[in-house]
GROMACS .gro file of C-alpha atoms in nm:
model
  262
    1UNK     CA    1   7.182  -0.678  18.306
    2UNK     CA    2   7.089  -1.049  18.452
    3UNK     CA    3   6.693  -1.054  18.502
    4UNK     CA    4   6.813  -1.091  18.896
    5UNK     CA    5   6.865  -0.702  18.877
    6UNK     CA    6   6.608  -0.459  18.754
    7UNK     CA    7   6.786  -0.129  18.612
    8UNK     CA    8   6.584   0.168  18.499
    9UNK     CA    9   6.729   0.512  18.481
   10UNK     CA   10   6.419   0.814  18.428
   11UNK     CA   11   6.526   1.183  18.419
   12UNK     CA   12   6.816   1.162  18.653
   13UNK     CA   13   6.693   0.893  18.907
   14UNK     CA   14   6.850   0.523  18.898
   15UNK     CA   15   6.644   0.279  19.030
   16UNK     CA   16   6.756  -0.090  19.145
   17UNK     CA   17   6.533  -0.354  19.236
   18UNK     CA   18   6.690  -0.717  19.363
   19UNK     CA   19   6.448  -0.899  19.140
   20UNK     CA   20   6.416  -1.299  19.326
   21UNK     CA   21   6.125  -1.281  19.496
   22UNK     CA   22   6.079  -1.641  19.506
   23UNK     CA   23   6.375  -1.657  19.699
   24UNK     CA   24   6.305  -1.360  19.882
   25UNK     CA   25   6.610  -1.155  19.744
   26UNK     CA   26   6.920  -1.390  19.858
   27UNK     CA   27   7.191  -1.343  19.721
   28UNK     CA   28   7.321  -1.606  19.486
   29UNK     CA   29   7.645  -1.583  19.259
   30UNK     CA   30   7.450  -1.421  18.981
   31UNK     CA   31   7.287  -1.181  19.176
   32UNK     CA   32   7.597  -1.050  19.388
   33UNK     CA   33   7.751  -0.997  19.053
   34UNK     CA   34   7.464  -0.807  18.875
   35UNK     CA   35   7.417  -0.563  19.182
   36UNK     CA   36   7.772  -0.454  19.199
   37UNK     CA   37   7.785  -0.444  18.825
   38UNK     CA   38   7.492  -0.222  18.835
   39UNK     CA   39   7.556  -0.010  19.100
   40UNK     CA   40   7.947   0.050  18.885
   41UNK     CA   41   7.759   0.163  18.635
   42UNK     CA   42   7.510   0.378  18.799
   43UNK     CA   43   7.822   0.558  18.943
   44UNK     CA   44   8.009   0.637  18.672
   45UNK     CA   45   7.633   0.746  18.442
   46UNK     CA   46   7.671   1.086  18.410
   47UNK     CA   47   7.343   1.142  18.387
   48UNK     CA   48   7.287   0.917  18.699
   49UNK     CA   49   7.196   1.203  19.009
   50UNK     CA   50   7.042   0.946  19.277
   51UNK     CA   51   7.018   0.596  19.312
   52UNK     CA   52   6.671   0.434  19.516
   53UNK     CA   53   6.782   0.068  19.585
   54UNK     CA   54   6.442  -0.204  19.696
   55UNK     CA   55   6.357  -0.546  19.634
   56UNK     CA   56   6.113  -0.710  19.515
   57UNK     CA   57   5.808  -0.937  19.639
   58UNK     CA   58   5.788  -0.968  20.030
   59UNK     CA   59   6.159  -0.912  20.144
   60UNK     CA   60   6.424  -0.669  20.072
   61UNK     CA   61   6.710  -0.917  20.102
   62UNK     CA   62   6.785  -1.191  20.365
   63UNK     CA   63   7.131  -1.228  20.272
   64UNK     CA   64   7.308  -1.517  20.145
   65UNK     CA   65   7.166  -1.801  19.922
   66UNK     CA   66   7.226  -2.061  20.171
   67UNK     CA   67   7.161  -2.337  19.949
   68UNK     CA   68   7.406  -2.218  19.738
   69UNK     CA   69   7.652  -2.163  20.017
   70UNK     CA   70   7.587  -2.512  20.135
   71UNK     CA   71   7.733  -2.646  19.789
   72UNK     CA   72   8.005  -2.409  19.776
   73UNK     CA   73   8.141  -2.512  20.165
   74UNK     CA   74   8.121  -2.899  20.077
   75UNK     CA   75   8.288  -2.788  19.754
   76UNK     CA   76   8.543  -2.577  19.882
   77UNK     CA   77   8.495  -2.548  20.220
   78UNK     CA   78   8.613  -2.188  20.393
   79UNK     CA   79   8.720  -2.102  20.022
   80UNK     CA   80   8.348  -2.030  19.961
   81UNK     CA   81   8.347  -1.722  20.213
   82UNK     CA   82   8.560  -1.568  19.920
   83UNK     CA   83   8.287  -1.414  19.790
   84UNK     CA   84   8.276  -1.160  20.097
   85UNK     CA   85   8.614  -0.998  19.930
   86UNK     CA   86   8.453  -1.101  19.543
   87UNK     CA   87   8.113  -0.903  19.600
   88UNK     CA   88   7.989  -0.804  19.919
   89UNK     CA   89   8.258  -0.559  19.960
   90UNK     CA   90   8.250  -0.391  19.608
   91UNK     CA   91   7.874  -0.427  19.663
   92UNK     CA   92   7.864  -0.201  19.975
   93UNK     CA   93   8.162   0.023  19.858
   94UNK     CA   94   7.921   0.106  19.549
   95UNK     CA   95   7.644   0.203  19.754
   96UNK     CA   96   7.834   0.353  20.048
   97UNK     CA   97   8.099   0.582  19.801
   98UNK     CA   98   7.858   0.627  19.497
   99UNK     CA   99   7.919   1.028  19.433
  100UNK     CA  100   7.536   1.070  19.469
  101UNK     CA  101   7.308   0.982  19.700
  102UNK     CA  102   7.145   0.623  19.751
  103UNK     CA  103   6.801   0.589  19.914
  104UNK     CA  104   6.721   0.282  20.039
  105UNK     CA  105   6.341   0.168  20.014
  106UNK     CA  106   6.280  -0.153  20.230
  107UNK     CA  107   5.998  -0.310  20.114
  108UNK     CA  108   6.073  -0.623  20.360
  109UNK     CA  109   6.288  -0.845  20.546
  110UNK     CA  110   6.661  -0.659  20.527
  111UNK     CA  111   6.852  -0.983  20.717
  112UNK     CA  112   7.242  -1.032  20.731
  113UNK     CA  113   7.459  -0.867  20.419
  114UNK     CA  114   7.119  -0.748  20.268
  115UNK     CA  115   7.067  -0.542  20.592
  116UNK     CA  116   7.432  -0.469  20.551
  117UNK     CA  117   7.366  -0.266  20.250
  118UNK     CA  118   7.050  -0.088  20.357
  119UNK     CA  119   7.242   0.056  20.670
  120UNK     CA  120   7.564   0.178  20.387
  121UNK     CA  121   7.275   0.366  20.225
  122UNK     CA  122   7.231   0.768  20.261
  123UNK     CA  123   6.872   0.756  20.366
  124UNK     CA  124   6.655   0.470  20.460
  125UNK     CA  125   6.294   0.442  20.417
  126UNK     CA  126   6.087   0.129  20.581
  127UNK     CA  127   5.760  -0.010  20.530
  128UNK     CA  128   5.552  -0.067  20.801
  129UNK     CA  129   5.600  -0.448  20.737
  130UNK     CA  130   5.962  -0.382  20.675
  131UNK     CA  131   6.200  -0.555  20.922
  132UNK     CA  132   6.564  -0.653  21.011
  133UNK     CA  133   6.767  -0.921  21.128
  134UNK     CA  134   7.189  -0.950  21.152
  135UNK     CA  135   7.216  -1.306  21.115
  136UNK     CA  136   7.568  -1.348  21.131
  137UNK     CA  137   7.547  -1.535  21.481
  138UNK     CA  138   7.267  -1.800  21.407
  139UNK     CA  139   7.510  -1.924  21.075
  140UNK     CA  140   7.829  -1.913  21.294
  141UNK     CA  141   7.975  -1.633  21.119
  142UNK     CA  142   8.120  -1.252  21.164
  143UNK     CA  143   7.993  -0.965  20.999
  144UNK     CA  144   8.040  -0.882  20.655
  145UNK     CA  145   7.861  -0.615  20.394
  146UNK     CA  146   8.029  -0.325  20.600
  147UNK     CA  147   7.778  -0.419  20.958
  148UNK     CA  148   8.094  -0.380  21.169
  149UNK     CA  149   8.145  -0.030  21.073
  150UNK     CA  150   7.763   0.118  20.956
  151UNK     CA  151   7.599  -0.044  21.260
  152UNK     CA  152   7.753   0.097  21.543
  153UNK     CA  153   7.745   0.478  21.399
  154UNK     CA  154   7.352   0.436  21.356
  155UNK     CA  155   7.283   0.255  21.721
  156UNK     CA  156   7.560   0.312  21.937
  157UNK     CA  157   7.847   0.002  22.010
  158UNK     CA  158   7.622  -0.121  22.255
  159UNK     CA  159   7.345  -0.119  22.096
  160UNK     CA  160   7.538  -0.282  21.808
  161UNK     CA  161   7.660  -0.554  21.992
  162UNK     CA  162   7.358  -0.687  22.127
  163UNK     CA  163   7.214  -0.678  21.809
  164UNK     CA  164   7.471  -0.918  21.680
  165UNK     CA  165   7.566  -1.127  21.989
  166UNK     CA  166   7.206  -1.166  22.032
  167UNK     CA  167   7.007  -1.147  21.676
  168UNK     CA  168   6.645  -1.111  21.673
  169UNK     CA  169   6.379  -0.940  21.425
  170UNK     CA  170   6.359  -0.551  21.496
  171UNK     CA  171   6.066  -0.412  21.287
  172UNK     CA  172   5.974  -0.138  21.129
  173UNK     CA  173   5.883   0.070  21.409
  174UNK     CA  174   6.154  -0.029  21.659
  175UNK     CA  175   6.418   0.012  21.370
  176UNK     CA  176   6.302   0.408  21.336
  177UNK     CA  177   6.355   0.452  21.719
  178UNK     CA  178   6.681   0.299  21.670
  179UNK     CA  179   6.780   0.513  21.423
  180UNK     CA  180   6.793   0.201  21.153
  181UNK     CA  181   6.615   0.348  20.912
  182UNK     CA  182   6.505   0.723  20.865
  183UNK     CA  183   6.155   0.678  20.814
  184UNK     CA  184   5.831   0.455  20.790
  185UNK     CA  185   5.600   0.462  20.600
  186UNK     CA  186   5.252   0.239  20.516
  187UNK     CA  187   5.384  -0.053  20.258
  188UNK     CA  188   5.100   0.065  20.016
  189UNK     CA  189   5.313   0.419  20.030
  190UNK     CA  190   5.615   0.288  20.015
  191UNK     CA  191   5.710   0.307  19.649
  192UNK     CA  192   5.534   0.658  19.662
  193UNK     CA  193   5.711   0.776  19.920
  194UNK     CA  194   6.098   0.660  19.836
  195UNK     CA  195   6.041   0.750  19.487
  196UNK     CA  196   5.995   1.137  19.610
  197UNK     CA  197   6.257   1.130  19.800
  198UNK     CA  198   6.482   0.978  19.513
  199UNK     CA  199   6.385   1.257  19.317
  200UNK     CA  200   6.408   1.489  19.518
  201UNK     CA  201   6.786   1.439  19.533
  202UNK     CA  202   6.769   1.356  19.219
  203UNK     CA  203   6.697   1.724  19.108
  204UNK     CA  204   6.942   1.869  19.397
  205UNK     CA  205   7.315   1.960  19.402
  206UNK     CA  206   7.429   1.665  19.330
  207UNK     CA  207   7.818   1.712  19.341
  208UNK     CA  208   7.787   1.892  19.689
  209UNK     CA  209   7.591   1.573  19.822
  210UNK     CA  210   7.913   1.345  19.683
  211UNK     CA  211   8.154   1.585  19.904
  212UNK     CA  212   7.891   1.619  20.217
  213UNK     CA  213   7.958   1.172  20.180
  214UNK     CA  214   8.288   1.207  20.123
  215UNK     CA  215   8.309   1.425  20.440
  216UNK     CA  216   8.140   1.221  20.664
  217UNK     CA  217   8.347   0.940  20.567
  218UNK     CA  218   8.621   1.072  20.622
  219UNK     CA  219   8.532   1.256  20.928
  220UNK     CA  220   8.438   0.916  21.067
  221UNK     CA  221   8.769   0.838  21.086
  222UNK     CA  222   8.964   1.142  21.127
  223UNK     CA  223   9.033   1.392  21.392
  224UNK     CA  224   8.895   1.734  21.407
  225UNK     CA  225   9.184   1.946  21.249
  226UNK     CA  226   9.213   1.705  20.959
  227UNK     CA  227   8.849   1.716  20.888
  228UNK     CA  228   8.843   2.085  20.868
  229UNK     CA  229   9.105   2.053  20.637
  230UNK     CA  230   8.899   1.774  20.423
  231UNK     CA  231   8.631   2.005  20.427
  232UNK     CA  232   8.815   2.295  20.325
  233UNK     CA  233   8.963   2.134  20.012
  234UNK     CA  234   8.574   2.005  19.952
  235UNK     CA  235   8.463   2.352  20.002
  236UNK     CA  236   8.728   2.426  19.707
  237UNK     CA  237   8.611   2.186  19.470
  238UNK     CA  238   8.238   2.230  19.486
  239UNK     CA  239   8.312   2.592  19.489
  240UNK     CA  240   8.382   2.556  19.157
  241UNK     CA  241   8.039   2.388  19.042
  242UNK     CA  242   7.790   2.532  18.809
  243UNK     CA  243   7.507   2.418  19.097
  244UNK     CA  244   7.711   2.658  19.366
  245UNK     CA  245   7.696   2.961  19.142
  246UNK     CA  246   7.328   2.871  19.081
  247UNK     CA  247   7.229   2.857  19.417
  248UNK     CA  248   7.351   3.159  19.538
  249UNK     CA  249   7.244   3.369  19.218
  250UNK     CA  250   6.899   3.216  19.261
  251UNK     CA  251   6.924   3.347  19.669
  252UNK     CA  252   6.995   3.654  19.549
  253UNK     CA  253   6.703   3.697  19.338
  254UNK     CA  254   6.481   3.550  19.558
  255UNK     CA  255   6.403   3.261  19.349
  256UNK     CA  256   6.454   2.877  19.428
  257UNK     CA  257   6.741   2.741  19.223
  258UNK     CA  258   6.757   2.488  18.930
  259UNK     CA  259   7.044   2.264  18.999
  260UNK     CA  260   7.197   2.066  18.685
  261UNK     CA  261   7.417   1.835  18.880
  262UNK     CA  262   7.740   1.990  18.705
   0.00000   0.00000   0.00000
């Protein structure tokens, strides 16, 4: 992988750290293409159970490399917003369908697409420093990195659309009231913190959390009968596991099971 993307996988837990912190995380060509490549290939890694996704340095991600954007409009003008269908798309389709969970551990400033993929996360943790930003108005652009769709299920439309007609820095602690992010923590606990969690889900059922994401989803989108039906054909397929038969031998016997994530 391109140095712009740490990769590290340790007894079932993938970790991902966006790795400019002298640029505070944007997102230049070779960055966007090393996070989606990674996050393909913690999907399909067997032996992948979780995925914890943070930057590095002082920021999470604030978004696009504007400097390189700036070279890419006077070089091909609307052409350049290509790279919404070229990466940020696959990028938050990765995190958002990954058949495990993703934990999000925002170490910073999460502004436009790079707050776009901490809200397509399963679980966000914040540091105490930790803020966000949508962006999109102040560059004279729509949403992109999935905003249009994740934002509005974690605030509320209205709250949404404030939040992008009118963009302004919502920290740490006004992003958990929100419902941004799921937690905060003290930055010196953050790494402690999101790592547990990782691993934590790391060690769980891990094809019943791809079908509870699946579900939701699709339930998103759906109406009631045909979700029950979803679930139903879920309920079939993780029937099946080696984790269900686990779990409900270990209830029996009174003992707390030992998932394999099979």
């Amino acid at each position: 992988m391109a140095d712009t993307v740490r990769y590290d996988v340790t007894e079932g837990l993938a970790t991902i750290v966006l790795n400019r912190p002298d640029a505070m995380n944007a997102l230049d060509t070779e960055l966007k293409e090393s996070l989606r490549d990674t996050l393909r290939q913690a999907a399909d890694d067997a032996t992948v159970r979780a995925v914890l996704l943070t930057g590095s340095g002082r920021a999470f991600c604030v978004g696009q490399d504007l400097k390189e954007h700036v070279s890419a409009l006077q070089e091909s003008g609307g052409d350049a917003l290509k790279t919404v269908g070229r990466h940020y798309n696959p990028i938050t389709l990765a995190i958002a369908a990954m058949p495990k969970p993703v934990v999000a551990a925002v170490n910073g400033v999460a502004a436009g697409a790079g707050a776009g993929f901490a809200f397509a996360a399963d679980w966000r943790v914040a540091a105490d420093t930790a803020a966000f930003h949508t962006s999109f108005a102040g560059v004279a652009l729509s949403t992109d990195s999935g905003v249009a769709w994740t934002l509005p299920r974690l605030v509320g439309p209205s709250r949404a659309s404030d939040l992008l007609l009118f963009p302004r820095t919502v920290r740490a602690e006004e992003a958990l009231a929100l419902g941004l992010v799921n937690r905060v923590v003290p930055a010196q606990e953050l790494a402690a913190e999101a790592g547990a969690v990782a691993r934590e889900l790391a060690s769980g059922p891990t094809g019943a959390y791809a079908a509870m994401k699946e579900a939701l989803a699709y339930g998103a989108s759906h109406s009631l009968a045909e979700t029950l039906d979803k679930e139903a054909a879920l309920q079939l397929r993780v029937g099946g596991s080696a984790d269900h038969r686990i779990a409900v031998e270990a209830f029996v016997r009174k003992e707390p099971p030992r998932f394999t994530g099979r």
